[in-house]
Coordinates of N, CA and C in Angstrom, one line a residue:
Q25 N 30.9 8.2 8.5 CA 32.0 7.9 8.1 C 32.8 6.8 8.6
V26 N 33.5 6.1 7.8 CA 34.4 4.8 8.5 C 35.6 5.3 9.2
Q27 N 35.8 4.6 10.1 CA 37.0 5.0 10.9 C 37.5 3.4 11.7
L28 N 38.8 3.4 11.3 CA 39.8 2.1 12.1 C 40.9 2.8 12.9
V29 N 40.6 2.5 14.1 CA 41.5 3.1 15.1 C 42.3 2.4 15.7
E30 N 43.6 2.1 15.4 CA 44.3 1.2 16.0 C 45.0 1.5 17.4
S31 N 45.1 0.6 18.2 CA 46.2 1.0 19.3 C 46.8 -0.6 19.8
G32 N 47.7 0.2 20.6 CA 48.4 -1.1 21.6 C 50.0 -1.6 20.8
G33 N 50.2 -0.6 20.0 CA 51.8 -0.7 19.4 C 52.6 -0.4 20.5
G34 N 54.0 -0.7 20.2 CA 54.9 -0.5 21.2 C 56.4 -1.0 21.1
S35 N 57.1 -0.6 21.8 CA 58.3 -1.5 21.9 C 58.6 -2.6 23.0
V36 N 59.4 -3.5 22.4 CA 59.3 -4.8 23.1 C 60.6 -5.7 22.8
Q37 N 61.2 -6.4 23.8 CA 62.5 -7.0 23.5 C 61.7 -8.6 22.9
A38 N 63.1 -9.0 21.7 CA 62.4 -10.5 21.2 C 61.9 -11.3 22.5
G39 N 60.9 -12.2 22.1 CA 60.1 -12.9 22.5 C 59.1 -12.5 23.5
G40 N 58.9 -11.3 23.5 CA 57.8 -10.6 24.1 C 56.4 -10.6 23.4
S41 N 55.5 -10.5 24.0 CA 54.1 -10.2 23.3 C 53.7 -8.7 23.3
L42 N 52.7 -8.5 22.3 CA 51.9 -7.2 22.3 C 50.7 -7.6 21.6
R43 N 49.5 -6.7 22.0 CA 48.4 -6.9 21.5 C 47.7 -5.9 21.0
L44 N 47.4 -5.7 19.9 CA 47.3 -4.5 18.7 C 45.4 -4.6 19.0
S45 N 44.6 -3.7 18.9 CA 43.4 -3.5 18.5 C 43.1 -2.5 17.6
C46 N 41.9 -3.0 16.7 CA 41.5 -2.2 15.9 C 39.8 -2.0 16.2
A47 N 39.6 -0.8 16.4 CA 38.2 -0.3 16.8 C 37.5 0.1 15.5
A48 N 36.7 -0.4 15.0 CA 35.7 0.1 13.8 C 34.6 1.0 14.1
S49 N 34.2 1.6 13.2 CA 33.1 2.1 13.3 C 32.6 2.8 12.0
G50 N 31.2 2.7 11.6 CA 30.7 3.1 10.3 C 31.2 2.1 9.2
L51 N 31.4 1.0 9.6 CA 31.6 0.2 8.4 C 30.4 -0.3 7.9
P52 N 30.3 -0.6 6.7 CA 29.1 -1.0 5.9 C 29.0 -2.6 6.1
Y53 N 27.7 -3.3 6.1 CA 27.6 -4.6 6.3 C 28.4 -5.6 5.3
S54 N 28.7 -4.6 4.3 CA 29.4 -5.6 3.0 C 30.7 -5.6 3.5
S55 N 31.6 -4.8 4.5 CA 32.9 -5.0 4.8 C 32.9 -6.5 5.9
D56 N 33.1 -7.5 5.5 CA 32.9 -8.8 6.4 C 34.2 -9.4 6.6
C57 N 35.3 -8.7 5.7 CA 36.7 -9.2 6.2 C 37.5 -7.9 6.7
M58 N 38.4 -8.4 7.9 CA 39.3 -7.6 8.6 C 40.4 -8.1 8.9
G59 N 41.4 -7.4 8.8 CA 42.6 -8.0 9.2 C 43.9 -6.9 9.6
W60 N 45.0 -7.6 9.6 CA 46.3 -6.8 9.6 C 47.2 -7.1 8.3
F61 N 47.8 -5.9 8.3 CA 49.1 -5.6 7.1 C 49.9 -5.0 7.9
R62 N 51.3 -5.2 7.5 CA 52.5 -4.5 8.2 C 53.4 -4.1 7.0
Q63 N 54.1 -3.3 7.4 CA 55.3 -2.7 6.3 C 56.3 -2.1 7.3
A64 N 57.3 -3.2 7.0 CA 58.6 -2.5 7.2 C 59.5 -1.6 6.6
P65 N 60.4 -0.9 6.9 CA 61.1 -0.1 6.6 C 61.9 -0.6 4.9
G66 N 61.8 -0.1 4.1 CA 62.0 -0.4 2.9 C 61.3 -1.8 2.0
K67 N 60.5 -2.0 2.7 CA 59.6 -3.2 2.2 C 58.2 -2.7 1.7
E68 N 57.8 -3.9 1.0 CA 56.2 -3.6 1.0 C 55.3 -4.1 1.9
R69 N 54.1 -3.4 1.8 CA 53.1 -3.9 2.6 C 52.8 -5.4 2.5
E70 N 52.8 -6.1 3.6 CA 52.3 -7.5 3.3 C 51.1 -7.8 4.4
G71 N 50.5 -8.7 3.7 CA 49.2 -9.4 5.0 C 49.9 -9.8 5.8
V72 N 49.1 -9.6 7.2 CA 49.6 -10.9 8.4 C 48.7 -11.6 8.9
A73 N 47.4 -11.1 8.8 CA 46.2 -12.1 9.3 C 44.9 -11.4 8.9
R74 N 44.0 -12.2 8.8 CA 42.8 -11.9 8.3 C 41.6 -12.7 9.0
I75 N 40.2 -12.3 9.1 CA 39.2 -12.8 10.0 C 38.0 -12.2 9.4
N76 N 37.1 -13.4 8.8 CA 35.9 -13.1 8.3 C 34.8 -12.9 9.7
T77 N 34.6 -11.5 9.5 CA 33.7 -10.9 10.7 C 32.3 -11.7 10.8
A78 N 31.7 -12.2 9.8 CA 30.7 -12.9 9.8 C 30.9 -14.4 10.5
G79 N 32.1 -15.0 10.0 CA 31.8 -16.7 10.1 C 33.4 -16.7 11.4
S80 N 34.1 -15.9 11.5 CA 35.2 -16.0 12.3 C 36.0 -17.0 11.8
S81 N 36.0 -17.4 10.5 CA 37.5 -17.8 10.0 C 38.7 -16.9 9.6
T82 N 39.5 -17.5 10.3 CA 40.7 -17.0 10.4 C 42.1 -17.5 9.4
Y83 N 43.0 -16.6 8.8 CA 43.7 -16.9 7.9 C 45.0 -16.0 8.2
Y84 N 46.5 -17.0 8.3 CA 47.5 -16.1 8.6 C 48.6 -16.2 7.4
A85 N 49.7 -15.3 7.5 CA 50.9 -15.5 6.5 C 51.6 -16.7 7.5
D86 N 52.3 -17.2 6.6 CA 53.2 -18.3 7.3 C 54.1 -17.7 8.5
S87 N 54.6 -16.5 8.4 CA 55.8 -16.0 8.9 C 55.0 -15.8 10.1
V88 N 53.9 -15.9 10.6 CA 53.4 -15.5 11.7 C 52.4 -16.7 12.4
K89 N 52.2 -17.7 11.7 CA 51.3 -19.0 12.3 C 52.1 -19.2 13.1
G90 N 51.2 -19.7 14.5 CA 51.6 -20.3 15.5 C 52.2 -19.2 16.5
R91 N 52.3 -17.7 16.0 CA 52.6 -17.0 16.7 C 51.6 -15.9 17.4
F92 N 51.2 -15.6 16.0 CA 49.9 -14.6 16.2 C 48.8 -15.1 16.1
T93 N 47.5 -14.2 16.8 CA 46.5 -14.9 16.5 C 45.3 -13.6 16.4
I94 N 44.6 -13.8 15.6 CA 43.5 -12.8 15.4 C 42.1 -13.1 15.9
S95 N 41.6 -12.1 16.6 CA 40.1 -12.6 16.9 C 39.3 -11.2 16.7
Q96 N 38.1 -11.3 17.3 CA 37.0 -10.3 17.2 C 36.1 -10.3 18.2
D97 N 35.5 -8.9 18.5 CA 35.0 -8.8 19.7 C 33.6 -8.1 19.0
N98 N 32.5 -8.6 18.6 CA 31.6 -8.3 17.9 C 30.9 -7.0 18.5
A99 N 30.6 -7.2 19.9 CA 29.9 -6.3 20.8 C 30.6 -5.0 21.0
K100 N 32.1 -4.9 20.5 CA 32.9 -3.9 20.5 C 33.3 -3.3 19.3
N101 N 32.8 -4.0 18.5 CA 33.3 -3.9 17.0 C 34.6 -3.7 16.7
T102 N 35.4 -4.3 17.6 CA 36.9 -4.2 17.8 C 37.7 -5.9 17.0
V103 N 38.7 -5.5 16.4 CA 39.6 -6.6 15.9 C 40.9 -6.9 16.7
Y104 N 41.2 -7.9 17.2 CA 42.5 -7.7 17.6 C 43.7 -8.7 17.3
L105 N 44.8 -8.3 17.6 CA 45.9 -8.9 17.0 C 47.0 -9.3 18.1
Q106 N 46.8 -10.6 18.6 CA 47.7 -10.8 19.9 C 49.0 -11.5 19.1
M107 N 50.3 -10.9 19.5 CA 51.4 -11.1 19.0 C 52.4 -11.9 19.9
N108 N 52.6 -13.0 19.8 CA 53.4 -13.6 21.0 C 54.9 -14.0 20.0
S109 N 55.8 -14.3 20.9 CA 57.1 -14.6 20.5 C 57.7 -13.8 19.3
L110 N 57.8 -12.7 19.6 CA 57.8 -11.9 18.9 C 59.3 -11.8 18.3
K111 N 59.8 -11.6 17.0 CA 61.2 -11.6 16.4 C 61.5 -9.8 15.8
P112 N 62.7 -9.5 15.8 CA 63.2 -8.6 15.0 C 62.4 -8.1 13.9
E113 N 62.5 -9.4 13.3 CA 61.8 -9.1 11.7 C 60.3 -8.8 11.9
D114 N 59.7 -9.0 12.9 CA 58.2 -8.6 13.1 C 58.5 -7.0 13.3
T115 N 59.1 -6.1 13.3 CA 59.2 -4.5 13.4 C 58.5 -4.1 12.3
A116 N 57.6 -3.2 12.2 CA 56.9 -2.7 11.1 C 55.8 -1.6 11.6
I117 N 55.3 -1.1 10.6 CA 54.2 -0.3 11.2 C 52.8 -1.4 10.8
Y118 N 52.0 -1.7 11.9 CA 50.7 -2.4 11.4 C 49.7 -1.7 11.2
Y119 N 48.8 -1.9 10.2 CA 47.9 -1.4 9.9 C 46.6 -2.4 10.0
C120 N 45.3 -1.7 10.5 CA 44.0 -2.2 10.2 C 43.3 -2.2 9.2
A121 N 42.7 -3.3 8.7 CA 41.7 -2.6 6.9 C 40.9 -3.7 6.8
A122 N 39.9 -3.2 6.3 CA 38.4 -3.9 6.1 C 38.3 -3.7 4.8
G123 N 37.3 -4.7 4.2 CA 37.0 -4.9 2.9 C 35.8 -6.1 2.6
T124 N 35.5 -6.4 1.3 CA 34.6 -7.1 0.9 C 35.1 -8.7 0.9
S125 N 34.8 -9.8 1.3 CA 35.0 -11.0 0.9 C 34.4 -11.2 -0.1
W126 N 35.0 -12.6 -0.9 CA 35.0 -12.9 -2.2 C 34.1 -14.3 -2.1
F127 N 32.9 -14.0 -2.5 CA 31.7 -15.1 -2.0 C 31.9 -15.7 -0.6
G128 N 31.7 -14.7 0.3 CA 31.6 -15.0 1.5 C 32.9 -15.8 2.1
S129 N 34.0 -15.5 1.6 CA 35.4 -15.9 2.0 C 36.4 -15.1 2.1
C130 N 37.3 -15.0 3.3 CA 38.4 -13.9 3.0 C 39.6 -14.7 2.8
Q131 N 39.4 -16.0 2.6 CA 40.7 -16.6 2.3 C 41.6 -15.9 1.1
R132 N 41.0 -15.6 0.1 CA 41.6 -14.7 -1.0 C 42.0 -13.4 -0.9
W133 N 41.2 -12.8 0.2 CA 41.4 -11.2 0.6 C 42.9 -10.9 0.6
R134 N 43.1 -10.0 -0.4 CA 44.5 -9.2 -0.2 C 44.3 -7.6 0.0
Q135 N 45.6 -7.0 -0.3 CA 45.5 -5.7 0.0 C 45.1 -4.9 -1.1
S136 N 44.6 -5.4 -2.5 CA 43.8 -5.0 -3.7 C 42.3 -5.1 -3.0
G137 N 42.0 -5.9 -2.4 CA 40.7 -6.0 -2.0 C 40.2 -5.1 -0.6
V138 N 41.3 -4.1 -0.1 CA 41.1 -3.5 1.1 C 40.5 -2.1 0.6
T139 N 39.2 -1.9 1.3 CA 38.4 -0.6 1.0 C 38.7 0.4 1.8
Y140 N 39.0 -0.1 3.4 CA 39.2 1.2 4.1 C 40.8 0.4 5.1
W141 N 41.6 1.4 5.3 CA 42.6 1.4 6.3 C 42.8 2.5 7.6
G142 N 43.4 1.8 8.6 CA 43.7 2.3 9.9 C 44.9 3.4 9.6
Q143 N 45.3 4.2 10.6 CA 46.2 5.0 10.2 C 47.6 4.4 10.5
G144 N 47.6 3.0 11.3 CA 48.8 2.3 11.8 C 49.2 2.5 13.0
T145 N 49.8 1.7 13.2 CA 50.7 1.6 14.8 C 51.9 1.1 14.6
Q146 N 53.1 1.6 15.2 CA 54.3 1.1 15.3 C 54.7 0.0 16.4
V147 N 55.1 -1.2 15.8 CA 55.4 -2.2 16.4 C 56.9 -2.5 16.3
T148 N 57.9 -2.4 17.2 CA 59.5 -2.3 17.4 C 59.9 -3.4 18.1
V149 N 60.4 -4.3 17.6 CA 61.0 -5.9 18.4 C 62.4 -5.4 18.5
S150 N 63.2 -5.7 19.8 CA 64.7 -5.4 19.7 C 65.1 -6.5 20.1
S151 N 66.7 -6.9 19.7 CA 67.1 -8.4 20.0 C 67.8 -8.1 21.2

């Protein structure tokens, strides 16, 4: 049984930092893309960052480039999202996700390619 368990969400003031963790278990070998999506109230879910777990290539949404960093610890089967310089517009529920790459690349991996979802963790940034 596949499980993606997020942790690390919470409330922080603008300019602060949080680190989200996603512990994965039971993932098939074919699930070589992992990433984070978020959904703010009244908005559609959007991609934030993704990583190729086989090669460690990373990709980011323009809105978080330079502020967020996605990384992995293969020994712990865990993916992290370090979020710095947080802004109120980063407030959302953050979801961990996993799926299969497109010919070995996660660059084009989007929500439609997600096979597994975590339960989500709330991030609230106050001004």
